[in-house]
Short mmCIF file of C-alpha atoms and ligand atoms in Angstrom, two decimals:
data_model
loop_
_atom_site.label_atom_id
_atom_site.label_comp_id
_atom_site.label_asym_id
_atom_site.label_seq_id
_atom_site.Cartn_x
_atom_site.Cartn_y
_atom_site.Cartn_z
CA UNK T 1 61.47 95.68 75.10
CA UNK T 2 64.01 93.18 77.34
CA UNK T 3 67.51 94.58 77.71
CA UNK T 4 70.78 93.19 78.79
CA UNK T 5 73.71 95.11 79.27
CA UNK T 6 76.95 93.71 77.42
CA UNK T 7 80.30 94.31 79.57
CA UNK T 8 83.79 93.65 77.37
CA UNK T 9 86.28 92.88 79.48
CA UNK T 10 89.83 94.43 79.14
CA UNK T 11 93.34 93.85 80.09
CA UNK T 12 92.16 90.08 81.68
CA UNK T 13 92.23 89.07 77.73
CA UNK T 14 96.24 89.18 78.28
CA UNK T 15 96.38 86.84 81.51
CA UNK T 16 96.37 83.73 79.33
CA UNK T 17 96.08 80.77 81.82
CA UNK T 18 95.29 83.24 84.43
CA UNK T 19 92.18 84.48 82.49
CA UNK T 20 89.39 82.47 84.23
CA UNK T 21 90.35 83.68 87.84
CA UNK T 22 90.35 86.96 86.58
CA UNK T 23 87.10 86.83 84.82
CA UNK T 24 85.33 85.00 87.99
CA UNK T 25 86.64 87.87 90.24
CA UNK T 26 85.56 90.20 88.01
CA UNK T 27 82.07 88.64 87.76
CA UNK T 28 81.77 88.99 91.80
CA UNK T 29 82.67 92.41 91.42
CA UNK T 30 80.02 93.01 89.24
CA UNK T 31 77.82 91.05 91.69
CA UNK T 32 78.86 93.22 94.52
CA UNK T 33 78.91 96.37 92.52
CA UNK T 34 75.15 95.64 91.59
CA UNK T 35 73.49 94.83 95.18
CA UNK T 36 70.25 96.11 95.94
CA UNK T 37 69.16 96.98 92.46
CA UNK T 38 67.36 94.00 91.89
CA UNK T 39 67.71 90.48 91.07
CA UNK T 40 70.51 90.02 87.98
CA UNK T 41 71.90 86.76 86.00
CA UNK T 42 75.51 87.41 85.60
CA UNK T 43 77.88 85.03 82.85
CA UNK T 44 80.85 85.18 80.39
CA UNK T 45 81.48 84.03 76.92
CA UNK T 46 84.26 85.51 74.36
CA UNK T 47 85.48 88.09 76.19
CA UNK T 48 82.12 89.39 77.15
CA UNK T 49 80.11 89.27 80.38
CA UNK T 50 76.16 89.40 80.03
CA UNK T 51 74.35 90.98 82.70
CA UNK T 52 70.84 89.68 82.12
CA UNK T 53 67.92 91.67 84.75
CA UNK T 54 65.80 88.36 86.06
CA UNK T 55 62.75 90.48 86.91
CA UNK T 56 61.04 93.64 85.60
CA UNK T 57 61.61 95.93 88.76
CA UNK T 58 65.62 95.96 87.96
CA UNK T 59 66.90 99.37 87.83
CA UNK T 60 69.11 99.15 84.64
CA UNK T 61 70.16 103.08 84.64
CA UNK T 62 71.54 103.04 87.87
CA UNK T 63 73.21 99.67 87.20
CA UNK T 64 74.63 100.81 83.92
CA UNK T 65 76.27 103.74 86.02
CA UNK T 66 77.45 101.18 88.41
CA UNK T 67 78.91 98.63 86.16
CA UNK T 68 80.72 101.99 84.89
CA UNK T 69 82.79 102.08 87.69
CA UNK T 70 84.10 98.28 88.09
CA UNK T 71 87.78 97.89 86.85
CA UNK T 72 88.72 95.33 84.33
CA UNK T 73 85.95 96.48 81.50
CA UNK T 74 87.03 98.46 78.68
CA UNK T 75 83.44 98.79 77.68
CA UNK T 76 79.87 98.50 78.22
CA UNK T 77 76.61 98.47 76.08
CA UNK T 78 72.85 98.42 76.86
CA UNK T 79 71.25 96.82 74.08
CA UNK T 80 68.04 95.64 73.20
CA UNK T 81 66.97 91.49 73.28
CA UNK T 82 65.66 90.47 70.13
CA UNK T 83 62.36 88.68 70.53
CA UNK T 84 63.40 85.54 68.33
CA UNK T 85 67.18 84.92 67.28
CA UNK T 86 65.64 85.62 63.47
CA UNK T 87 66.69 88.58 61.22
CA UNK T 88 63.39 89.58 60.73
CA UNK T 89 63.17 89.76 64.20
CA UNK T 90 66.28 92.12 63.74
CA UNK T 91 65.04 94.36 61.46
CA UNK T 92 62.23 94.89 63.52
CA UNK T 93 63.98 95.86 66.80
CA UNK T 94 66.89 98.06 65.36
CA UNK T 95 65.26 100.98 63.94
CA UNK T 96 62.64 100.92 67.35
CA UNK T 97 65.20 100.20 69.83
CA UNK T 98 67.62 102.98 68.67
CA UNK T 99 64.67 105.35 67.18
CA UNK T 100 65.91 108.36 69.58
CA UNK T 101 69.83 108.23 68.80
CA UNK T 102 69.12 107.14 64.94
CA UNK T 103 66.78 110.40 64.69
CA UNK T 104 69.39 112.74 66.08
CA UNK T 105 72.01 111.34 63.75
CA UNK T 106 72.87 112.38 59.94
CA UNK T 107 75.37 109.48 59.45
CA UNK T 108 75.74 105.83 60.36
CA UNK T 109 77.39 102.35 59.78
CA UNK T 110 76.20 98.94 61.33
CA UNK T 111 78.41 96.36 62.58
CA UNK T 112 77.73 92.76 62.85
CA UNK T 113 79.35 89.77 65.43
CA UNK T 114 78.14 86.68 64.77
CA UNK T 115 79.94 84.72 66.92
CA UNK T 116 76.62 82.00 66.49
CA UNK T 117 78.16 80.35 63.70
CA UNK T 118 74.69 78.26 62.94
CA UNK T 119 72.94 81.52 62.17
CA UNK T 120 71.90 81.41 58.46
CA UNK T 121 73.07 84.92 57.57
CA UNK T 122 76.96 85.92 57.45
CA UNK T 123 78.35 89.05 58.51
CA UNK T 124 77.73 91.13 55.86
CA UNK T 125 74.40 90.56 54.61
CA UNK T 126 73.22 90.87 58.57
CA UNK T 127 74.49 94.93 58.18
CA UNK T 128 73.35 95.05 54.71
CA UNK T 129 69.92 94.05 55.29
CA UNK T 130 69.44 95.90 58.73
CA UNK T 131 71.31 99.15 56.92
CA UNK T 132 68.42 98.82 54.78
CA UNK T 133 65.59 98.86 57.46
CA UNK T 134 67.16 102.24 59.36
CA UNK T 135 67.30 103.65 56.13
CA UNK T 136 63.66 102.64 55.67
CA UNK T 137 62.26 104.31 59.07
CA UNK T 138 64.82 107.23 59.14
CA UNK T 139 65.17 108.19 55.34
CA UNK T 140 67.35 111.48 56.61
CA UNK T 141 70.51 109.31 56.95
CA UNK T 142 73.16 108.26 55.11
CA UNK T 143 76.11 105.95 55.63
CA UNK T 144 79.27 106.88 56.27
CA UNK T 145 81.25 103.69 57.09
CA UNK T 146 84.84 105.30 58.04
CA UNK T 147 83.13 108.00 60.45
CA UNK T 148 79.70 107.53 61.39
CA UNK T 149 78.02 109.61 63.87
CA UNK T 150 76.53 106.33 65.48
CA UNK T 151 77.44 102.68 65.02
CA UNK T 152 74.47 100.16 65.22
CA UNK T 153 75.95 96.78 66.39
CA UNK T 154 74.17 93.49 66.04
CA UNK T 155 75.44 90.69 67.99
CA UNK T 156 74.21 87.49 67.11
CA UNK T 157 74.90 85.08 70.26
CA UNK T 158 74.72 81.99 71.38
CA UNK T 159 72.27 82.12 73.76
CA UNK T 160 70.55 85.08 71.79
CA UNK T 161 70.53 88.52 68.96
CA UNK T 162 71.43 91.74 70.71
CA UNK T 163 71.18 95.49 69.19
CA UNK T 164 72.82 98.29 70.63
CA UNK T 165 74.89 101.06 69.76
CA UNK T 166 77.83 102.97 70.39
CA UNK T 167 79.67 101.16 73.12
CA UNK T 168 80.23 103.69 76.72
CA UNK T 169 84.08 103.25 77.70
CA UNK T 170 84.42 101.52 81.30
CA UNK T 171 86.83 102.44 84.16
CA UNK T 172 89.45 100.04 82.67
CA UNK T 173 92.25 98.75 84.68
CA UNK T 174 91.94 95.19 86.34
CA UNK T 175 89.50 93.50 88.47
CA UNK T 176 90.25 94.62 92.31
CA UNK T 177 91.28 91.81 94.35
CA UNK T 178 93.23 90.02 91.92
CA UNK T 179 96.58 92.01 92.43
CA UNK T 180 96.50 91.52 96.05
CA UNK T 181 95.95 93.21 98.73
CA UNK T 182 97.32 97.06 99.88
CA UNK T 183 97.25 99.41 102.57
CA UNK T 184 96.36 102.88 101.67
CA UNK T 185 97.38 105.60 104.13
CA UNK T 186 94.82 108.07 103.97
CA UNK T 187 94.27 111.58 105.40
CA UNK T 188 91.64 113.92 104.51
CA UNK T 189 93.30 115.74 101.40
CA UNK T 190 93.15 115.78 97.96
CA UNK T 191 95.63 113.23 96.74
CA UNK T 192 95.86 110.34 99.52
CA UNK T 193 92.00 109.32 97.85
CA UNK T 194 93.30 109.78 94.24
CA UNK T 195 95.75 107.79 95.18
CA UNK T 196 93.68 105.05 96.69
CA UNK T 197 91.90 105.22 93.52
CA UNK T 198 94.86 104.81 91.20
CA UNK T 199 96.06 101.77 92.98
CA UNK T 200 92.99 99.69 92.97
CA UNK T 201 92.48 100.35 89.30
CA UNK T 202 95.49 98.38 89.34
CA UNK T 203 93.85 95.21 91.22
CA UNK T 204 94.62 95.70 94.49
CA UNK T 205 92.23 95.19 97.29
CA UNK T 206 92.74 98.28 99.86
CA UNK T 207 92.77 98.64 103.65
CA UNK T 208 93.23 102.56 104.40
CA UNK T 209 95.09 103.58 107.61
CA UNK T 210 94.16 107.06 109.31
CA UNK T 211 95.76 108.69 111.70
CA UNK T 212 93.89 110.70 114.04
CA UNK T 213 95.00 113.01 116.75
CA UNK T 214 92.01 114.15 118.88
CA UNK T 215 91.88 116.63 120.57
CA UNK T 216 93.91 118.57 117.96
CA UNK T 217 91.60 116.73 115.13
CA UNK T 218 88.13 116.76 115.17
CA UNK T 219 85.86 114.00 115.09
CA UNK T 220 84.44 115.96 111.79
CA UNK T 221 87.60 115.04 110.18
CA UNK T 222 87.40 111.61 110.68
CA UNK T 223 84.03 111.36 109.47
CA UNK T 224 85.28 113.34 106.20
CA UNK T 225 87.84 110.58 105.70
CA UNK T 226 84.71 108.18 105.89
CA UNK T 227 83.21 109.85 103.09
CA UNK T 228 85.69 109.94 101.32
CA UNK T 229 86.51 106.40 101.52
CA UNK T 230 82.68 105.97 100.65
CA UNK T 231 83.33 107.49 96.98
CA UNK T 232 86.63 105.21 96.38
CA UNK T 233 84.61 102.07 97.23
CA UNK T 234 82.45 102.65 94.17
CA UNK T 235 85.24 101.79 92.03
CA UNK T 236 87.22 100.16 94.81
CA UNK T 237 84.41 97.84 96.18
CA UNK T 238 84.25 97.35 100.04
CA UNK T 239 87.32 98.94 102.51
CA UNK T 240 88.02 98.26 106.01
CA UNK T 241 89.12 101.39 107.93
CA UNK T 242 91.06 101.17 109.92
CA UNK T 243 92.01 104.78 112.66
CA UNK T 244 94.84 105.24 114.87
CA UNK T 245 95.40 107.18 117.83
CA UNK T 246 98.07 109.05 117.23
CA UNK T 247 97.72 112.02 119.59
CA UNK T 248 100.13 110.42 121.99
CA UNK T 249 103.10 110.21 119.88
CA UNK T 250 102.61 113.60 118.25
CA UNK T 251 102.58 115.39 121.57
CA UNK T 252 105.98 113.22 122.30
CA UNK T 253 107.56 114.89 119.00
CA UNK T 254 106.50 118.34 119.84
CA UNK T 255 108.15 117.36 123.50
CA UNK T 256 111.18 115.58 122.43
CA UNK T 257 112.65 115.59 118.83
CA UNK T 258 113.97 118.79 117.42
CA UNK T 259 111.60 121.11 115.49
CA UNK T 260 112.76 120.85 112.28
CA UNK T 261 112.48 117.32 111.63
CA UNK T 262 108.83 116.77 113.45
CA UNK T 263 107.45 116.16 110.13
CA UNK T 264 109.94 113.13 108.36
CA UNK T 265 109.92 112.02 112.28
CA UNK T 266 106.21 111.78 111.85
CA UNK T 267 106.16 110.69 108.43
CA UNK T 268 108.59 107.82 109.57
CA UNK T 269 106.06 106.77 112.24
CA UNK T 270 103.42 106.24 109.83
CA UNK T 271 104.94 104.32 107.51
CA UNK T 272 106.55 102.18 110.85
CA UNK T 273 102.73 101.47 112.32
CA UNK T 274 101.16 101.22 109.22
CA UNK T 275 103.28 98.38 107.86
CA UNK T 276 102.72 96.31 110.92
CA UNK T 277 99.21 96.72 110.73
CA UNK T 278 98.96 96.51 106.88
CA UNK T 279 100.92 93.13 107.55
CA UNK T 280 98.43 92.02 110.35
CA UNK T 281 95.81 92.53 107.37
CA UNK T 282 97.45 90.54 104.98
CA UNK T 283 98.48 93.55 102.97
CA UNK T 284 101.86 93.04 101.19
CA UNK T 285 101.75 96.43 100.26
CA UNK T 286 101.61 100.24 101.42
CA UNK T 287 99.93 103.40 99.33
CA UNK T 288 100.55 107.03 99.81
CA UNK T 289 99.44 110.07 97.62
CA UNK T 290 103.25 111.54 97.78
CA UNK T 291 104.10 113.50 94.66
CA UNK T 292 107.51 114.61 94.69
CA UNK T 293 108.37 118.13 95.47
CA UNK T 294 105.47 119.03 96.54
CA UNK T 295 105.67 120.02 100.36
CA UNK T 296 108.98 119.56 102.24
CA UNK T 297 108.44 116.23 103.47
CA UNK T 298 108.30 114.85 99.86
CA UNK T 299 111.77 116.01 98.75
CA UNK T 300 113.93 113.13 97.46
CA UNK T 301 116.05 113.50 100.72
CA UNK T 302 112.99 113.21 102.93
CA UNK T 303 111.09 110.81 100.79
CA UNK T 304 114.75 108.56 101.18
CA UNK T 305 114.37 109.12 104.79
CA UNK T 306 110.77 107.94 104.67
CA UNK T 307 111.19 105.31 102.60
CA UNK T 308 113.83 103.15 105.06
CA UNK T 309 111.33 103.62 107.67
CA UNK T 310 109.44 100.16 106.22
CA UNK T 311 110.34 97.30 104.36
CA UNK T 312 107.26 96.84 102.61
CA UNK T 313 107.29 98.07 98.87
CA UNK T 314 105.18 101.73 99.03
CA UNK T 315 103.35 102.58 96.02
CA UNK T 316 103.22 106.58 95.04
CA UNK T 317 101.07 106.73 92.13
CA UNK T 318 101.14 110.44 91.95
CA UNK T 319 105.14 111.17 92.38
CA UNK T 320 105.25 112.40 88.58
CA UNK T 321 101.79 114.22 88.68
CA UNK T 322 101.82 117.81 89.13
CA UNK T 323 98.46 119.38 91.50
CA UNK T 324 96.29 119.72 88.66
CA UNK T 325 96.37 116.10 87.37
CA UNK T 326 95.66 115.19 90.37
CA UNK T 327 92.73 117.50 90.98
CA UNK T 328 91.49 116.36 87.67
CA UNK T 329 90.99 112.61 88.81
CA UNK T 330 90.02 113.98 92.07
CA UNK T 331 86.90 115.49 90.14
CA UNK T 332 86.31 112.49 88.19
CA UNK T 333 86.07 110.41 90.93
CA UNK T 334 83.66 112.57 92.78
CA UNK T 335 86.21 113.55 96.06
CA UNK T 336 87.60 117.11 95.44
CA UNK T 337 84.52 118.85 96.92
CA UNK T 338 84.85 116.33 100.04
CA UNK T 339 88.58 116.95 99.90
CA UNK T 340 88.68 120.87 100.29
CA UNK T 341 86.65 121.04 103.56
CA UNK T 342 88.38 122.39 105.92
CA UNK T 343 89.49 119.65 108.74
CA UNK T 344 92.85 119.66 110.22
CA UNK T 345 94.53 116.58 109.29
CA UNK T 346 97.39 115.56 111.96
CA UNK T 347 100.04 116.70 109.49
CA UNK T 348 99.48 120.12 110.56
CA UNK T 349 99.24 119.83 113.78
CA UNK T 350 102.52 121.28 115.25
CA UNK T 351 104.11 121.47 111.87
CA UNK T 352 107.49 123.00 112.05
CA UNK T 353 108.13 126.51 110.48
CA UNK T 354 111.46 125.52 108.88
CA UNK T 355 111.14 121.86 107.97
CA UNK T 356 114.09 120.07 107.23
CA UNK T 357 113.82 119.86 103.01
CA UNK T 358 117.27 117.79 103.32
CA UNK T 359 117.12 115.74 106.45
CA UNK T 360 120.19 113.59 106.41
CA UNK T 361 119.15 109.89 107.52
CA UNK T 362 121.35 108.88 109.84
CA UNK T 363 120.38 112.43 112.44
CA UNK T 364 116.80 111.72 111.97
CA UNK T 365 117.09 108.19 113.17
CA UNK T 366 119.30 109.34 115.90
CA UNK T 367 116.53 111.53 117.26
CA UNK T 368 113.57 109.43 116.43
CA UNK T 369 115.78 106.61 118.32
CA UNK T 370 116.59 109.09 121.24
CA UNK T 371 113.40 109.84 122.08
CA UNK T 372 112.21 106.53 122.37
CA UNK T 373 108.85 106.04 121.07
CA UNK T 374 107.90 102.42 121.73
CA UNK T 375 105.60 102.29 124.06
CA UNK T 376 103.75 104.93 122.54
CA UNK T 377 103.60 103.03 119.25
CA UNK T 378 102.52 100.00 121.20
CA UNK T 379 99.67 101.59 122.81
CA UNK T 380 98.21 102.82 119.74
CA UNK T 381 98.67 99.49 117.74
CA UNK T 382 96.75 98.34 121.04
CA UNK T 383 93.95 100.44 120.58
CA UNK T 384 93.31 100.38 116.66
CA UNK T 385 89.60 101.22 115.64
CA UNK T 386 87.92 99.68 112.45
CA UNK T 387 85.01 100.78 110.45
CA UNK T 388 83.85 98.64 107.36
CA UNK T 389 83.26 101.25 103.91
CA UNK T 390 80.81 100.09 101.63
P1 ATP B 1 96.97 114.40 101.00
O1 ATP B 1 96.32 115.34 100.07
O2 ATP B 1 96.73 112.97 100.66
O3 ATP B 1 96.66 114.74 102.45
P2 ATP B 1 99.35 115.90 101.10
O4 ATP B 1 99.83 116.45 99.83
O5 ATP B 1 98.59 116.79 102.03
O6 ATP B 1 98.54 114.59 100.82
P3 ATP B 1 101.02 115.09 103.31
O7 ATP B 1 100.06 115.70 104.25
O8 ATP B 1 102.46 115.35 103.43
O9 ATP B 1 100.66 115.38 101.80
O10 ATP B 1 100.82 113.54 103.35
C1 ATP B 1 101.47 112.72 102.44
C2 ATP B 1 100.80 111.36 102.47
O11 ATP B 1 100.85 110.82 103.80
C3 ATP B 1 99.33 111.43 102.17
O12 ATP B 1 99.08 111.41 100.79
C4 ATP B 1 98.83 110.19 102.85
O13 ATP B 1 99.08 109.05 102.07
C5 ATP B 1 99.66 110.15 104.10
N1 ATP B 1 98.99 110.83 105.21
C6 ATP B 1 99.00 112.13 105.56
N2 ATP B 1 98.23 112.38 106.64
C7 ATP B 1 97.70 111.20 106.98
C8 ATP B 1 96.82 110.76 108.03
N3 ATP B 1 96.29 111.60 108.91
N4 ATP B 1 96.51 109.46 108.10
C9 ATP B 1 97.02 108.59 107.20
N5 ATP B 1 97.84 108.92 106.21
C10 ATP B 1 98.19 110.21 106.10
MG1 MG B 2 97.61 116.03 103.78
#
């Protein structure tokens, strides 16, 4: 039996005049998300996208998971091609097509769209008659029309009659790419990924910053960052890397800024490099898995102090999660177990033991400013590595 799968698209329904860009970025995503599985025919109508396999060898499970995890679908459905656009031909496939969930079932309803306005049958007399040939292979099941243990749908198309069943929910959000483009600042941890994560959901394209301080970081950790990245690019699509040196300028706070503000010094230095090279990127934006209160560099004091290091808005999609929320998206999106190998990120490398939880701006611009770091910063922006995520 030919299958399609049937992708409903979400919030882009709300972007009026906008909708069409929306929907073709969306369809490229799809495009993208679906590479190497085979050979696929990809178009919209009414707020649906059809993804139609051109050849027999298409691997429709693993695309089904894949289409799963592209933003901007609420929904998706694998459903069954009827031979002829016919409701005999209707009858015939939706008993077969859905034998296995129709024999596990007690209750069910069916639905009809039949957006083909030609097609001789209306609405009702589509689920009435097809109600009648379930009930005729699978006489253990009653209906239930307020709450069914499965829905049958038949959507009558048109370029075509489709049967399928209970609808799987998509990843949501909006097509990545059409909210811009963001620089995510990423370390090895648990929430800089989630964060990553969070933001694209939200359309935006991401470039992720990491700062690496070899000797005192091994390559291993960089390599876990990679990884990492790897799992938000299957919701994220395709993410340029890009690492900076940063061993210089950390051994120049240990040397010459006072202990207890290394860390919103540091912090401060981040944000400083990674705007200029978020801007060289065309990123308008900057992303970092802050959630406030959680160490001592994400106070509101030091956050403040952090914050008037850049100009460029910074996105903190966690601030108002607690740890667990966050390890609970970290799970769903397949990064905690990557996460909690133990790497040293360069935020604890010569981490003070009384941090400054209230570091008063204008003192921790006085000693960033007094020990002079730009030529350090220079240097690194000089020697910038990228690797390409897919
Ligand atoms: P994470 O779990 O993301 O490491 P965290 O709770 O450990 O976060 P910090 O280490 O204080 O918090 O880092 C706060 C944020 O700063 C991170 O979420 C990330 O956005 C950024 N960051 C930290 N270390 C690095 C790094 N080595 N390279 C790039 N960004 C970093
Ligand atoms: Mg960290």
């Amino acid at each position: 039996m030919k299958e399609i799968l049937l992708l409903k698209d979400g919030e882009i329904v709300l972007k009026g005049l906008n909708r069409r860009t929306f929907e073709d970025v969306l369809k490229k995503n799809i495009k993208i998300a679906l590479r190497g599985l085979g050979a696929f025919e990809i178009k919209s109508a009414q707020s649906t996208i059809v993804v139609r396999p051109l050849s027999e060898d298409c691997d429709l499970d693993e695309a089904c998971e894949r289409v799963g995890m592209v933003f901007g679908l609420v929904s998706y459905s694998r459903a069954a091609v009827c031979d002829e656009k016919t409701l005999e031909s209707v009858l015939e496939t939706a008993p077969k097509y859905l034998e296995r969930v129709l024999k596990k079932a007690k209750t069910f309803k069916v639905e009809a769209k039949r957006s083909d306005k030609q097609f001789p049958y209306k609405s009702p007399e589509i689920c009435r008659e097809t109600g009648g040939a379930i009930l005729g292979s699978f006489p253990h099941l009653t209906v239930d029309v307020h709450n069914p243990d499965v829905t049958v749908y038949v959507e009558i198309r048109d370029f075509g009659a489709y049967i399928h069943a209970d609808p799987i929910r998509g990843a949501g959000g909006i097509p990545v790419g059409t909210g811009g483009k963001a620089a995510v600042l990423i370390s090895g941890g648990i929430d800089s990924p989630v964060a990553a994560y969070m933001m694209a959901k939200r359309g935006l394209q991401l470039t992720a910053i990491h700062f690496a301080s070899p000797p005192y970081t091994s390559p291993r950790a960089e390599e876990k960052v990679v990884r990492l990245l790897e799992r938000v690019a299957r919701y994220s699509g395709p993410i340029k890397m890009i690492t900076v040196p940063f061993t210089r300028i950390q051994e120049k706070l240990r040397d010459d800024c006072p202990e207890e503000l290394f860390t919103i010094i540091m912090r401060r230095l981040m944000m400083q490099l990674s705007e200029r090279i978020a801007a060289d990127n065309g990123c308008t934006a900057l992303i970092t898995g802050e959630s406030l209160g959680q160490v001592a560099s994400q106070t509101i004091g030091a956050l403040n102090c952090t914050d008037e290091a850049a100009d460029m808005v910074v996105f903190r999609p966690l601030i108002g999660m607690d740890k667990q929320e966050i390890i609970d998206i970290s799970y769903k999106i397949d990064t905690y177990d990557i996460s909690i190998e133990p790497y040293e990120d360069c935020c604890t490398v010569f981490t003070p033991k009384h941090p400054k939880t209230k570091p008063v701006l204008k003192y921790v611009k006085e000693a960033q400013e007094k020990a002079g770091f730009e030529p350090l910063t220079e240097e690194a922006l000089a020697n910038l590595r990228v690797t390409w995520i897919s």
